mmCIF file with all atom_site columns, C-alpha atoms in Angstrom:
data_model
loop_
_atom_site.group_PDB
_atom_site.id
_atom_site.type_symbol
_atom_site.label_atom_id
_atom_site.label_alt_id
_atom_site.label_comp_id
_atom_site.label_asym_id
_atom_site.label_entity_id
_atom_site.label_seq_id
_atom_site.pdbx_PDB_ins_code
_atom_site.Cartn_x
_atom_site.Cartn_y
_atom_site.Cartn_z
_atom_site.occupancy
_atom_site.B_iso_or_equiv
_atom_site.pdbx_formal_charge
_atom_site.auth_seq_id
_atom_site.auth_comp_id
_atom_site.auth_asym_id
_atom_site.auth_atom_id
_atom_site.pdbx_PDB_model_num
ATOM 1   C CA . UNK A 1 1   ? 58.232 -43.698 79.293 1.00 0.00 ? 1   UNK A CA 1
ATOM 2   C CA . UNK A 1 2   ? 55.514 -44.936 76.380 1.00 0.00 ? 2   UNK A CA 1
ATOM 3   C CA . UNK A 1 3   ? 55.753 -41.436 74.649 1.00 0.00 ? 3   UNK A CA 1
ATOM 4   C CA . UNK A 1 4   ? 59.788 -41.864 74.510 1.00 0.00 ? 4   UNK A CA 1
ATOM 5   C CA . UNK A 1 5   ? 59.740 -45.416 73.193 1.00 0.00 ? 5   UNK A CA 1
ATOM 6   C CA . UNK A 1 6   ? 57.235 -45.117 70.449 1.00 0.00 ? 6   UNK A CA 1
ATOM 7   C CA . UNK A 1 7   ? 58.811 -41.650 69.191 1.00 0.00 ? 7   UNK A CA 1
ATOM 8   C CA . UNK A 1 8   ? 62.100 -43.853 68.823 1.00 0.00 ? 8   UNK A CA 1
ATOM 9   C CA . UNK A 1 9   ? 60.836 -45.940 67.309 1.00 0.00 ? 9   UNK A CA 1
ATOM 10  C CA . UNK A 1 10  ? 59.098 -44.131 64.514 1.00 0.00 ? 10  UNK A CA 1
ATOM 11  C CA . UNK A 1 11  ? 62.551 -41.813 64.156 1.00 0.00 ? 11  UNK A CA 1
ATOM 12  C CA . UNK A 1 12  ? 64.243 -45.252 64.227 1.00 0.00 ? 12  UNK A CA 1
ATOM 13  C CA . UNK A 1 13  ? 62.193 -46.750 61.340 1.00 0.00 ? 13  UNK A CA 1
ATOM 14  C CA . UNK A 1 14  ? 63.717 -44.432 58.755 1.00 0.00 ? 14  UNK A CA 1
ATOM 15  C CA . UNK A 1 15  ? 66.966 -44.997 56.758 1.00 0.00 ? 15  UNK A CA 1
ATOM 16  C CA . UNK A 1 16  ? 69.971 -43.973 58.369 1.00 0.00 ? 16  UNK A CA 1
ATOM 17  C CA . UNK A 1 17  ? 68.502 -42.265 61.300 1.00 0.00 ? 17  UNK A CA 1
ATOM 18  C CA . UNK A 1 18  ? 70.483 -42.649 64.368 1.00 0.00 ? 18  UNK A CA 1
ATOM 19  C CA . UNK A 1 19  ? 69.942 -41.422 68.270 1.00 0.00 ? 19  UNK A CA 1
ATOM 20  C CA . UNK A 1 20  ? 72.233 -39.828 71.003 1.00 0.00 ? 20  UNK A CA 1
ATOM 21  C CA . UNK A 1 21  ? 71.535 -36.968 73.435 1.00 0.00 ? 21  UNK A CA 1
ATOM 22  C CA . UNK A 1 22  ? 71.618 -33.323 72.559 1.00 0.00 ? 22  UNK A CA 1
ATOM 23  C CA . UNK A 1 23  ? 71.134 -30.639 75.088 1.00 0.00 ? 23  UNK A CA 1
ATOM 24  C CA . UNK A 1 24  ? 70.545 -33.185 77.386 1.00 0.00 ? 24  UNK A CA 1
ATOM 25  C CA . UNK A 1 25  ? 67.468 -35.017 75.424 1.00 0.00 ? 25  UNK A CA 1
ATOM 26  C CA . UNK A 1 26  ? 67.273 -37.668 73.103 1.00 0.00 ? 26  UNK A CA 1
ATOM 27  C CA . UNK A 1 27  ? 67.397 -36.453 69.655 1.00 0.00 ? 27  UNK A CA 1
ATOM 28  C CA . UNK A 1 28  ? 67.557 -38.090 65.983 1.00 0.00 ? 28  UNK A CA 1
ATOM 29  C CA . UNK A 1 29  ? 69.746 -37.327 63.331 1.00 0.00 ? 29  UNK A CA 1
ATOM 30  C CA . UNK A 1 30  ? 70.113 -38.121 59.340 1.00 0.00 ? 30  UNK A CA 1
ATOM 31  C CA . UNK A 1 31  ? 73.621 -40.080 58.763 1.00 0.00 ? 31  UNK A CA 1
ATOM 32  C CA . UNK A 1 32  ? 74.391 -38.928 62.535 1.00 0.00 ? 32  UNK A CA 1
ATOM 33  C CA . UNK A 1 33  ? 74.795 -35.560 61.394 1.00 0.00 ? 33  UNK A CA 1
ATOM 34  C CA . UNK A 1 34  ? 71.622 -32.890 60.807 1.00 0.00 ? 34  UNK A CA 1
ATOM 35  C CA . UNK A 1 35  ? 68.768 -33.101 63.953 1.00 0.00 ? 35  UNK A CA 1
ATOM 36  C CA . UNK A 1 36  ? 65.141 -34.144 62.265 1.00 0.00 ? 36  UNK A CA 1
ATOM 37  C CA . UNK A 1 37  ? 63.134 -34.631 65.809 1.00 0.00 ? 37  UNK A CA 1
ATOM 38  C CA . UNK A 1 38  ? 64.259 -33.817 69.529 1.00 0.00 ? 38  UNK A CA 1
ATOM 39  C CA . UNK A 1 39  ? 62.648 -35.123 72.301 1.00 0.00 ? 39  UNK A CA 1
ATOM 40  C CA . UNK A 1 40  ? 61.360 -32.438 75.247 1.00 0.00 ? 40  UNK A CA 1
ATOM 41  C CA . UNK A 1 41  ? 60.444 -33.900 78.590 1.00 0.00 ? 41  UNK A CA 1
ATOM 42  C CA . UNK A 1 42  ? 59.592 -30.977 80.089 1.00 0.00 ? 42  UNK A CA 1
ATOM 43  C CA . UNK A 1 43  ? 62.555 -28.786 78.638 1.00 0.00 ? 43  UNK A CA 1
ATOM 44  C CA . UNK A 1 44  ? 61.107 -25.311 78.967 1.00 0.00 ? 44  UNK A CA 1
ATOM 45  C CA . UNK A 1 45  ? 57.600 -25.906 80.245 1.00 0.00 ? 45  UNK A CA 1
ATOM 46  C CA . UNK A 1 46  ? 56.053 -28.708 82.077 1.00 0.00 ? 46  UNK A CA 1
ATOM 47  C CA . UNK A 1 47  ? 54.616 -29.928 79.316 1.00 0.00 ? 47  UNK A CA 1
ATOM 48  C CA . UNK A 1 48  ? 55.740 -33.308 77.315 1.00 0.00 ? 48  UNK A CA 1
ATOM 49  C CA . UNK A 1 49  ? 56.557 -32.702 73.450 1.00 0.00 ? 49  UNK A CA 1
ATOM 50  C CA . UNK A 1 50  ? 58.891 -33.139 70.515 1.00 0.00 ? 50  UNK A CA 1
ATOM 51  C CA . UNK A 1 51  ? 60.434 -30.245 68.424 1.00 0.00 ? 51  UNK A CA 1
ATOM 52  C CA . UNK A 1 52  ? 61.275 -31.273 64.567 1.00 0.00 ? 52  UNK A CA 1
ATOM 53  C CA . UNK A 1 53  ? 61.759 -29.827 61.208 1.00 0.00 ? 53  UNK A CA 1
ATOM 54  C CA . UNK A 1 54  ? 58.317 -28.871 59.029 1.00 0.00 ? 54  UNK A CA 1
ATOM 55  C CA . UNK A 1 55  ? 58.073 -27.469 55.402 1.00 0.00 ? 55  UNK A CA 1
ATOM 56  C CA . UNK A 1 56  ? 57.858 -23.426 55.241 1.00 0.00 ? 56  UNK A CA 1
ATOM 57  C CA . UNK A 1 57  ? 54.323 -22.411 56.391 1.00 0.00 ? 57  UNK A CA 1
ATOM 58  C CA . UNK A 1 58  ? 53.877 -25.490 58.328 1.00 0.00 ? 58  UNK A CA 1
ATOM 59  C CA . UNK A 1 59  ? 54.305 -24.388 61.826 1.00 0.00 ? 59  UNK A CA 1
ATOM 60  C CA . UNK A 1 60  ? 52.297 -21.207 61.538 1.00 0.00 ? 60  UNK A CA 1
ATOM 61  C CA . UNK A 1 61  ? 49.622 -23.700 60.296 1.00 0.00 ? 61  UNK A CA 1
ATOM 62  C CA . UNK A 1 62  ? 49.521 -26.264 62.745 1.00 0.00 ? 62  UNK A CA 1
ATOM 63  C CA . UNK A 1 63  ? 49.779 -23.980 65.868 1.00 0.00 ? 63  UNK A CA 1
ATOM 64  C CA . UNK A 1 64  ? 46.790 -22.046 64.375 1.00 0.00 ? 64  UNK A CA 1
ATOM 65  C CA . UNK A 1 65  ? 44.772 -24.401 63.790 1.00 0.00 ? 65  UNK A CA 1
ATOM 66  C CA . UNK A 1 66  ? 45.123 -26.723 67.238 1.00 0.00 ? 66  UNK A CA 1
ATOM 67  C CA . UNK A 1 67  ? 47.566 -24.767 69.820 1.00 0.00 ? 67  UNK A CA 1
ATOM 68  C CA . UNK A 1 68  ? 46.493 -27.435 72.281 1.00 0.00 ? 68  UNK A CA 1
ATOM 69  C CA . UNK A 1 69  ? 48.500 -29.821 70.235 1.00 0.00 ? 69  UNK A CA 1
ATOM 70  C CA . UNK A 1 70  ? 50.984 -27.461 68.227 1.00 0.00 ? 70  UNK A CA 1
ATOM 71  C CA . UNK A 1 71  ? 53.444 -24.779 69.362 1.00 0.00 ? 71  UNK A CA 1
ATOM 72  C CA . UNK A 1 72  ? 56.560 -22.623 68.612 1.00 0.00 ? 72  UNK A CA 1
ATOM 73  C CA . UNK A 1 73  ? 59.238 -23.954 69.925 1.00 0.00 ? 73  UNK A CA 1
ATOM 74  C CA . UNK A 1 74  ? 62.425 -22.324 71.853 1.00 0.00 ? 74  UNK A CA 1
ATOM 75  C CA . UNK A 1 75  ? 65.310 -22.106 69.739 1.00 0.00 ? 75  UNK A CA 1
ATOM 76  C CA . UNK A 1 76  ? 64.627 -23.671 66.690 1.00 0.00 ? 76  UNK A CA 1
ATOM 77  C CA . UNK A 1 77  ? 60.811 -22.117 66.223 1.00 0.00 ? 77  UNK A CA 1
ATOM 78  C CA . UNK A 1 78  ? 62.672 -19.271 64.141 1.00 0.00 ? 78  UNK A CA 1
ATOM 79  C CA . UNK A 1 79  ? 63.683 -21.381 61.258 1.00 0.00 ? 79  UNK A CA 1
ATOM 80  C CA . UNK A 1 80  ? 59.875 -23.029 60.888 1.00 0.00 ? 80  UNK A CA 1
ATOM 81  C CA . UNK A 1 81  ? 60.298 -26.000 63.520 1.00 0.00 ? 81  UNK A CA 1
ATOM 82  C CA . UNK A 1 82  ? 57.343 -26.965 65.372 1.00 0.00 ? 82  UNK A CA 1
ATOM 83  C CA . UNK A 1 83  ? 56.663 -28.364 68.331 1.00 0.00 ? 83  UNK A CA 1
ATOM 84  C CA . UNK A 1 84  ? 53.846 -31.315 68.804 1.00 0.00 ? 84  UNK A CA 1
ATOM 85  C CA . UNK A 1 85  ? 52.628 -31.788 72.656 1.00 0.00 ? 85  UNK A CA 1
ATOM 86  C CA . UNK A 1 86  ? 52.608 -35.508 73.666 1.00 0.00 ? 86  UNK A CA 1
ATOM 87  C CA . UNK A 1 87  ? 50.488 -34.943 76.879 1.00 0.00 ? 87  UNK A CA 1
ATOM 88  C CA . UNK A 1 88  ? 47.414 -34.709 74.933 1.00 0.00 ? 88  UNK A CA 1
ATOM 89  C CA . UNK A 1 89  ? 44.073 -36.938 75.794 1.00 0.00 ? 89  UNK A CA 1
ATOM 90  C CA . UNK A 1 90  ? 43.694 -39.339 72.470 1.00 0.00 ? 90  UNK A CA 1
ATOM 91  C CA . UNK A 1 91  ? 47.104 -39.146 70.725 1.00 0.00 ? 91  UNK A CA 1
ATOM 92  C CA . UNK A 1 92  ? 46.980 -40.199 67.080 1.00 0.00 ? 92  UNK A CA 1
ATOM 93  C CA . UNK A 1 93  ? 50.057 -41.920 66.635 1.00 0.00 ? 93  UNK A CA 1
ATOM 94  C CA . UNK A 1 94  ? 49.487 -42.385 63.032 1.00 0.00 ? 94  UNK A CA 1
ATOM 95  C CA . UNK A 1 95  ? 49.732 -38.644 62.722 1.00 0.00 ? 95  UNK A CA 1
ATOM 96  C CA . UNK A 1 96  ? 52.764 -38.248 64.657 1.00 0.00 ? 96  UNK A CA 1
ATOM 97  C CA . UNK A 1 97  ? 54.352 -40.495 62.327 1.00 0.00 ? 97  UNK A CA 1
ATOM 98  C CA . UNK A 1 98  ? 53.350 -38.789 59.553 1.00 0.00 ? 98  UNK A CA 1
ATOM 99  C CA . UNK A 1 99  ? 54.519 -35.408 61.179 1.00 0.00 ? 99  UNK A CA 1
ATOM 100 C CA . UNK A 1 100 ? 58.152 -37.118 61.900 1.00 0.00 ? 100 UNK A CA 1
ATOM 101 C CA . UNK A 1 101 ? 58.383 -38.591 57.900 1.00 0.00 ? 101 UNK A CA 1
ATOM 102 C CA . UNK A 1 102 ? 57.692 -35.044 56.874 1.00 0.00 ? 102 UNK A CA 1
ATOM 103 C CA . UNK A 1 103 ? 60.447 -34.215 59.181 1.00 0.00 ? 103 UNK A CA 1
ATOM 104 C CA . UNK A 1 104 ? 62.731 -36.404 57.908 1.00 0.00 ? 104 UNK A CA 1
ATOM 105 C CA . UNK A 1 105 ? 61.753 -35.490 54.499 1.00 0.00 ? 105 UNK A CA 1
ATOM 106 C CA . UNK A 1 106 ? 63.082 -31.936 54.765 1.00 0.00 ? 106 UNK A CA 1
ATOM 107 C CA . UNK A 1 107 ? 66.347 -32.887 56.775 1.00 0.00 ? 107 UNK A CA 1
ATOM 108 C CA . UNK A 1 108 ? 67.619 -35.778 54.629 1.00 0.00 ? 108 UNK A CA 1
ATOM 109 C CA . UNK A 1 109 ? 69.134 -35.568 51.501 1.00 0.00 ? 109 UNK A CA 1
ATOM 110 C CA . UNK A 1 110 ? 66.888 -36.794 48.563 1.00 0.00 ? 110 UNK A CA 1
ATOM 111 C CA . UNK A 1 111 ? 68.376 -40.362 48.245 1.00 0.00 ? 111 UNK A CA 1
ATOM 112 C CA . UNK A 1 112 ? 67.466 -41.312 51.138 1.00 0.00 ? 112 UNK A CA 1
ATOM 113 C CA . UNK A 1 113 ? 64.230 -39.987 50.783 1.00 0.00 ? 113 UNK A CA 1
ATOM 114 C CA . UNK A 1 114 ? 63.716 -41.675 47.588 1.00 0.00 ? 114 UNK A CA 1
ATOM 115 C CA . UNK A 1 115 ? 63.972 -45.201 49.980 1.00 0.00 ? 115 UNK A CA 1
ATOM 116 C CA . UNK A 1 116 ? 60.554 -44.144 52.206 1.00 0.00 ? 116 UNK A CA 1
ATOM 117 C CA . UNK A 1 117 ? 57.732 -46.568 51.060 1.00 0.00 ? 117 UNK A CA 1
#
């Protein structure tokens, strides 16, 4: 699956990330401890998407502006995650990489942080 493959490999990219399955999907974590993105191949809709961590406000902003793209997701849409469809015609994978840095950037502690170009 492209969508799987270049999500890795963004989440990948960043210092000290590492991968294993959580609730049955592949998720990343900071030093193999707190969750920054989870993968969701059809995990409560039929739609294909990642869930991960956004600054306060974020979430309420994306989904309103583009809820083709953006949504609240189960579980974890409580504490300000938000989810980002991958299903969508003309993916900008640029942005998705930004969205999963910003991710990272409120998960990991600020040393590693300080090591993002």
């Amino acid at each position: 699956m492209q969508e799987l493959e270049q999500l890795r490999e963004l989440c990948l990219a960043l210092p000290e990330t590492t991968e294993r399955l959580s609730h049955g999907e592949p998720t990343w974590f900071v030093r193999d401890k707190k969750t920054f993105v989870m993968f969701a191949d059809h995990h409560h809709d039929d739609r294909l998407a990642f869930w991960c961590a956004a600054a306060p406000g974020v979430q309420e902003e994306l989904v309103l502006e583009d809820p083709e793209r953006f949504f609240r997701p189960p579980y974890v849409g409580h504490r300000g995650w938000v989810g980002v469809y991958l299903d969508v015609p003309s993916l900008d994978w640029d942005e998705v990489g930004e969205i999963v840095i910003d991710a990272y950037r409120q998960i990991a502690p600020k040393t590693l942080v300080a090591r993002l170009p």
